[in-house]
Amino acid sequence: MKKWLKRLSPGFLAILFCLISIFALMTMLHMQGNARVINYTGIVRGATQQLVKQEMNSFPNDMLLAHLDGIVSELSTGEGENDLIVLPDKTYQALIQQMQQEWSELKVEIGRVREGQSSRQLYELSESYFDLANRAVSAAERYSEMCVTHSIGVLLCLNGGFIILFILLRVSESRQKKAKMALDLAENASRAKSEFLSRISHEIRTPMNGITGMTAIARRFVDDPEKMTDCLNKIDLSASYLLSLLNDVLDMSKIESGKIQLDEQPFDLTELLNRIQGMFWQKAEDGGVILSMRCEELSVPQVIGDNLRISQVLINLVSNAMKFTPPGGSVTLEARQTAADEKTVSLEFTVTDTGIGISEAFQQRIFDPFEQAQPATARQYGGTGLGLAISSSFVKLMGGTITVHSKPGEGTQFVVSLTLRRSFAGTAAGPQTGKDGTVCDLTGVRILLAEDNAINAEIATLLLEDVGARVDHAGNGKATVDLFSVSPAGTFSAILMDVQMPVMDGLKATLAIRALNHPDAGRIPIIGLSANAFQEDMKKAREHGMNAYLAKPLDPTRLYQTLEQVMIRE
Ligand code: ADP
């Protein structure tokens, strides 16, 4: 059916239309011929009566006689001066033959009457001839009616077929159009993705070069602690950049597959803004940019919302503003309360800079993924063109809006409007709210580390041993369960459990430990470690009995803070 539909072309429909027209024309001509035959048969019927009447009253009419003679013969042979056709109907033909025969007899009788003989026989013959002509007219009419019915049927079928084919053609055309559009979309998406891949691989290569280059330099200066520290700092910088890049790509793929979920918790707005200013203070000073923050009329500092996502949006806006503002310029982050009722508070965050600005045309596409003002932007300023697409998706997910106002050469302003619920409780205590900069001391503490990757295990062990802890290492979930089950009560203060491991994964191992008949099975703190830092992963970890969850690569401060919060200390 589909193939057949595909072959259906407008040409085919045009041929069908011509056929219908030719058939209709032929039918009309045929009907015209039939009408003439009916008409002339009627003329023969009436005129014969007229002739007989005249002949009986001694008014011979040779002209009429000759005229009727010609018509009667033309009706059966189709040859004559009146353009008559031979009606292809057997009943009519039989009647015409009979009429022709009786017409000859009538002519003989007319001759006799003219010679002065009785007209009675002529009269009787004319009566029977009239009846015969009557039947012939009826037969011609019946035939003509049959032709009309037949033609209407055929025309209806042809027109119905034409309409059906026309509809099928339109359906197939619209399908083809849709398929073409889908193809175009897929091609565009794939083009954007491949452009993105080439951009991202360039972006990855830059910090990778930094890491490998600095590692090579560090190897040459193992005896020079100052040079070594400098190399390590640069490696750290490149690695953090690489990590943020990876997070952006992960966020974008989560957004595209609709898997982003908000984690709404009470948080302090002023604290969030201070944190952001704290993050950029040094950068602003290094770049000669004046960074200021204004916080107006915030009657409700405690709100409920996705603290992390809101920070991510504002950090991206401030980071862009700093990136695109040359030395001597200024960047301002402003938070304003625009409305508040008993339950909600509407906020407006504005990030204004005096940087290079954005053209009117690019402002239309600025929130689309992978878009950058110029191909040269990536070379000059770096970035992937994902930050604003991610930010605008988060803002939309939170039910807010994000807008841009800008003039090239003068500066840019991004405005984020959000309505958040008021919080009446204090800020929720999360692992990240611990005391910053606390020097952690884990002397005498024994920690069970479940990690299959040797380098990751070495990093975690070093970090823990650095603050005095003793580490027992297991290479998979099963080994961890075995080690824990034979340990005397109180041996371990916590378990660091990688989620993805061979033999038995971290989630299953946690379930197994919690189900053990061991005095510490229920209370031993288990901290999940995973590269998947999404909300649903953390939720899953909690559901499987983990007490906390840390994203890899491990951030030492957060590791120590989390351990301090959850650890059992006898
Ligand atoms: P990235 O910064 O990683 O390229 P973004 O999505 O954050 O990605 O930004 C996309 C583009 O928007 C940037 O490359 C830049 O061209 C433009 N842009 C964003 N913010 C500003 C700004 N404050 N001033 C000028 N241009 C900007």
Coordinates of C-alpha atoms in Angstrom, one line a residue, residues 35-284:
A35 CA -32.7 12.1 -28.5
R36 CA -32.7 12.7 -32.3
V37 CA -33.7 9.1 -32.9
I38 CA -36.6 9.4 -30.4
N39 CA -37.6 12.7 -31.9
Y40 CA -37.6 11.3 -35.5
T41 CA -39.5 8.1 -34.5
G42 CA -42.1 10.4 -33.0
I43 CA -42.2 12.5 -36.2
V44 CA -42.8 9.3 -38.3
R45 CA -45.6 8.4 -35.9
G46 CA -47.4 11.8 -36.1
A47 CA -46.7 12.6 -39.8
T48 CA -47.9 9.2 -41.0
Q49 CA -51.3 9.9 -39.4
Q50 CA -51.3 13.3 -41.1
L51 CA -50.5 11.8 -44.5
V52 CA -53.1 9.0 -44.2
K53 CA -55.7 11.7 -43.3
Q54 CA -54.8 13.8 -46.3
E55 CA -54.8 10.8 -48.7
M56 CA -58.2 9.6 -47.4
N57 CA -59.6 13.1 -48.1
S58 CA -58.1 13.0 -51.6
F59 CA -55.3 15.4 -50.9
P60 CA -52.2 13.5 -52.1
N61 CA -49.0 14.8 -50.5
D62 CA -46.0 13.3 -52.3
M63 CA -43.5 15.6 -50.6
L64 CA -44.4 14.3 -47.1
L65 CA -44.5 10.7 -48.4
A66 CA -41.0 11.1 -49.8
H67 CA -39.8 12.7 -46.6
L68 CA -41.2 9.9 -44.4
D69 CA -39.8 7.3 -46.8
G70 CA -36.3 8.8 -46.2
I71 CA -36.6 9.0 -42.4
V72 CA -37.9 5.4 -42.0
S73 CA -35.1 4.0 -44.0
E74 CA -32.5 6.2 -42.2
L75 CA -33.8 5.0 -38.8
S76 CA -32.9 1.4 -39.7
T77 CA -29.7 2.0 -41.7
G78 CA -28.3 5.2 -40.3
E79 CA -27.8 6.5 -43.8
G80 CA -29.5 9.7 -44.8
E81 CA -29.6 13.5 -44.6
N82 CA -30.9 13.8 -41.0
D83 CA -27.7 12.7 -39.1
L84 CA -29.5 9.8 -37.4
I85 CA -27.7 7.0 -35.7
V86 CA -28.6 3.3 -35.6
L87 CA -29.9 2.8 -32.1
P88 CA -28.0 -0.3 -30.8
D89 CA -31.1 -1.7 -29.1
K90 CA -32.5 -5.0 -30.2
T91 CA -36.2 -4.3 -29.3
Y92 CA -36.1 -0.9 -31.1
Q93 CA -34.3 -2.4 -34.1
A94 CA -37.0 -5.2 -34.4
L95 CA -39.8 -2.6 -34.2
I96 CA -38.1 -0.4 -36.8
Q97 CA -37.8 -3.4 -39.2
Q98 CA -41.4 -4.1 -38.6
M99 CA -42.3 -0.4 -39.2
Q100 CA -40.3 -0.4 -42.5
Q101 CA -42.3 -3.4 -43.6
E102 CA -45.6 -1.9 -42.7
W103 CA -44.6 1.4 -44.3
S104 CA -44.2 -0.4 -47.6
E105 CA -47.7 -1.9 -47.2
L106 CA -49.0 1.6 -46.3
K107 CA -47.5 3.0 -49.5
V108 CA -49.2 0.3 -51.5
E109 CA -52.6 1.1 -49.8
I110 CA -52.0 4.9 -50.5
G111 CA -51.6 4.0 -54.2
R112 CA -54.8 2.1 -54.1
V113 CA -56.7 4.9 -52.5
R114 CA -55.3 7.4 -55.0
E115 CA -56.7 5.0 -57.7
G116 CA -60.2 5.5 -56.1
Q117 CA -60.4 2.3 -54.1
S118 CA -61.8 2.1 -50.6
S119 CA -59.8 3.7 -47.9
R120 CA -60.9 1.4 -45.1
Q121 CA -57.8 -0.9 -45.3
L122 CA -55.5 2.2 -45.3
Y123 CA -57.2 3.5 -42.2
E124 CA -56.8 0.1 -40.4
L125 CA -53.2 -0.2 -41.4
S126 CA -52.5 3.4 -40.3
E127 CA -53.9 2.5 -36.8
S128 CA -51.7 -0.5 -36.4
Y129 CA -48.7 1.6 -37.8
F130 CA -49.4 4.3 -35.2
D131 CA -49.3 1.6 -32.4
L132 CA -46.1 0.2 -33.8
A133 CA -44.5 3.6 -33.9
N134 CA -45.7 4.3 -30.4
R135 CA -43.9 1.2 -29.2
A136 CA -40.8 2.1 -31.1
V137 CA -40.7 5.6 -29.4
S138 CA -41.1 3.9 -26.0
A139 CA -38.4 1.4 -26.8
A140 CA -36.0 4.3 -27.8
E141 CA -36.9 6.2 -24.7
R142 CA -36.3 3.1 -22.5
Y143 CA -32.9 2.5 -24.1
S144 CA -32.0 6.2 -23.7
E145 CA -33.0 6.1 -20.0
M146 CA -30.9 2.9 -19.5
C147 CA -27.9 4.7 -21.1
V148 CA -28.3 7.7 -18.8
T149 CA -28.5 5.4 -15.7
H150 CA -25.5 3.5 -16.9
S151 CA -23.5 6.6 -17.6
I152 CA -24.4 8.2 -14.2
G153 CA -23.1 5.0 -12.5
V154 CA -19.8 5.0 -14.5
L155 CA -19.3 8.7 -13.9
L156 CA -20.0 8.4 -10.2
C157 CA -17.5 5.5 -10.0
L158 CA -14.9 7.4 -11.9
N159 CA -15.4 10.6 -9.8
G160 CA -15.4 8.6 -6.6
G161 CA -12.1 7.0 -7.6
F162 CA -10.8 10.4 -8.6
I163 CA -11.7 11.8 -5.2
I164 CA -10.3 8.8 -3.3
L165 CA -7.0 9.0 -5.3
F166 CA -6.8 12.7 -4.7
I167 CA -7.2 12.3 -1.0
L168 CA -4.6 9.5 -1.0
L169 CA -2.3 11.7 -2.9
R170 CA -2.7 14.5 -0.4
V171 CA -2.2 12.1 2.5
S172 CA 0.9 10.7 0.8
E173 CA 2.2 14.2 0.1
S174 CA 1.6 15.3 3.7
R175 CA 3.3 12.2 5.0
Q176 CA 6.3 12.8 2.7
K177 CA 6.4 16.4 3.9
K178 CA 6.3 15.3 7.5
A179 CA 9.0 12.7 6.8
K180 CA 11.1 15.4 5.1
M181 CA 10.6 17.7 8.0
A182 CA 11.6 15.0 10.5
L183 CA 14.7 14.2 8.3
D184 CA 15.6 17.9 8.2
L185 CA 15.2 18.2 12.0
A186 CA 17.3 15.1 12.5
E187 CA 19.9 16.4 10.2
N188 CA 20.0 19.8 11.9
A189 CA 20.2 18.1 15.3
S190 CA 23.0 15.8 14.1
R191 CA 24.8 18.8 12.6
A192 CA 24.5 20.7 15.9
K193 CA 25.7 17.7 17.8
S194 CA 28.7 17.1 15.6
E195 CA 29.6 20.8 15.8
F196 CA 29.2 20.5 19.6
L197 CA 31.4 17.4 19.6
S198 CA 34.2 19.1 17.8
R199 CA 33.8 22.2 20.1
I200 CA 33.7 20.1 23.2
S201 CA 36.7 18.0 22.2
H202 CA 38.6 21.2 21.7
E203 CA 37.4 22.4 25.1
I204 CA 38.4 19.1 26.7
R205 CA 41.8 19.1 25.0
T206 CA 42.7 22.5 26.4
P207 CA 42.6 21.6 30.1
M208 CA 43.9 18.1 29.3
N209 CA 47.0 19.8 27.7
G210 CA 47.3 21.8 30.9
I211 CA 47.1 18.7 33.1
T212 CA 49.5 16.6 31.0
G213 CA 51.9 19.5 30.4
M214 CA 52.0 20.5 34.1
T215 CA 52.5 16.9 35.1
A216 CA 55.5 16.6 32.9
I217 CA 56.9 19.9 34.3
A218 CA 56.2 18.8 37.8
R219 CA 58.2 15.6 37.2
R220 CA 61.2 17.7 36.3
F221 CA 60.9 19.8 39.5
V222 CA 60.3 17.1 42.2
D223 CA 63.0 18.7 44.3
D224 CA 61.6 22.3 44.0
P225 CA 58.5 22.5 46.3
E226 CA 57.6 26.0 45.1
K227 CA 57.6 25.1 41.4
M228 CA 55.8 21.8 42.3
T229 CA 53.0 23.6 44.1
D230 CA 52.6 26.0 41.2
C231 CA 52.3 23.0 38.8
L232 CA 49.8 21.3 41.1
N233 CA 47.7 24.5 41.4
K234 CA 47.5 24.7 37.7
I235 CA 46.6 21.0 37.4
D236 CA 43.9 21.6 39.9
L237 CA 42.6 24.6 38.0
S238 CA 42.4 22.6 34.7
A239 CA 40.8 19.6 36.4
S240 CA 38.1 21.8 38.0
Y241 CA 37.4 23.3 34.6
L242 CA 37.2 19.8 33.0
L243 CA 34.8 18.8 35.7
S244 CA 32.5 21.8 35.2
L245 CA 32.5 21.0 31.5
L246 CA 31.5 17.5 32.1
N247 CA 28.8 18.6 34.5
D248 CA 27.4 20.9 31.8
V249 CA 27.3 18.1 29.2
L250 CA 25.6 15.8 31.7
D251 CA 23.1 18.5 32.7
M252 CA 22.3 19.2 29.1
S253 CA 21.7 15.5 28.3
K254 CA 19.5 15.2 31.4
I255 CA 17.5 18.2 30.3
E256 CA 17.2 16.9 26.7
S257 CA 15.9 13.5 28.0
G258 CA 13.5 15.3 30.5
K259 CA 15.1 13.7 33.5
I260 CA 16.0 16.7 35.6
Q261 CA 14.3 16.8 39.0
L262 CA 14.3 19.8 41.4
D263 CA 15.4 19.3 45.0
E264 CA 13.4 21.9 46.9
Q265 CA 14.7 22.7 50.4
P266 CA 14.7 25.7 52.7
F267 CA 17.7 28.0 52.2
D268 CA 18.9 31.4 53.0
L269 CA 18.9 33.9 50.1
T270 CA 21.5 36.3 51.5
E271 CA 23.8 33.4 52.2
L272 CA 23.5 32.2 48.6
L273 CA 24.3 35.7 47.2
N274 CA 27.2 36.1 49.6
R275 CA 28.6 32.7 48.5
I276 CA 28.4 33.7 44.9
Q277 CA 30.2 37.0 45.5
G278 CA 32.8 35.2 47.5
M279 CA 33.4 32.8 44.6
F280 CA 34.1 35.7 42.1
W281 CA 35.8 38.2 44.3
Q282 CA 39.3 37.1 43.5
K283 CA 38.6 36.7 39.8
A284 CA 37.1 40.2 39.7

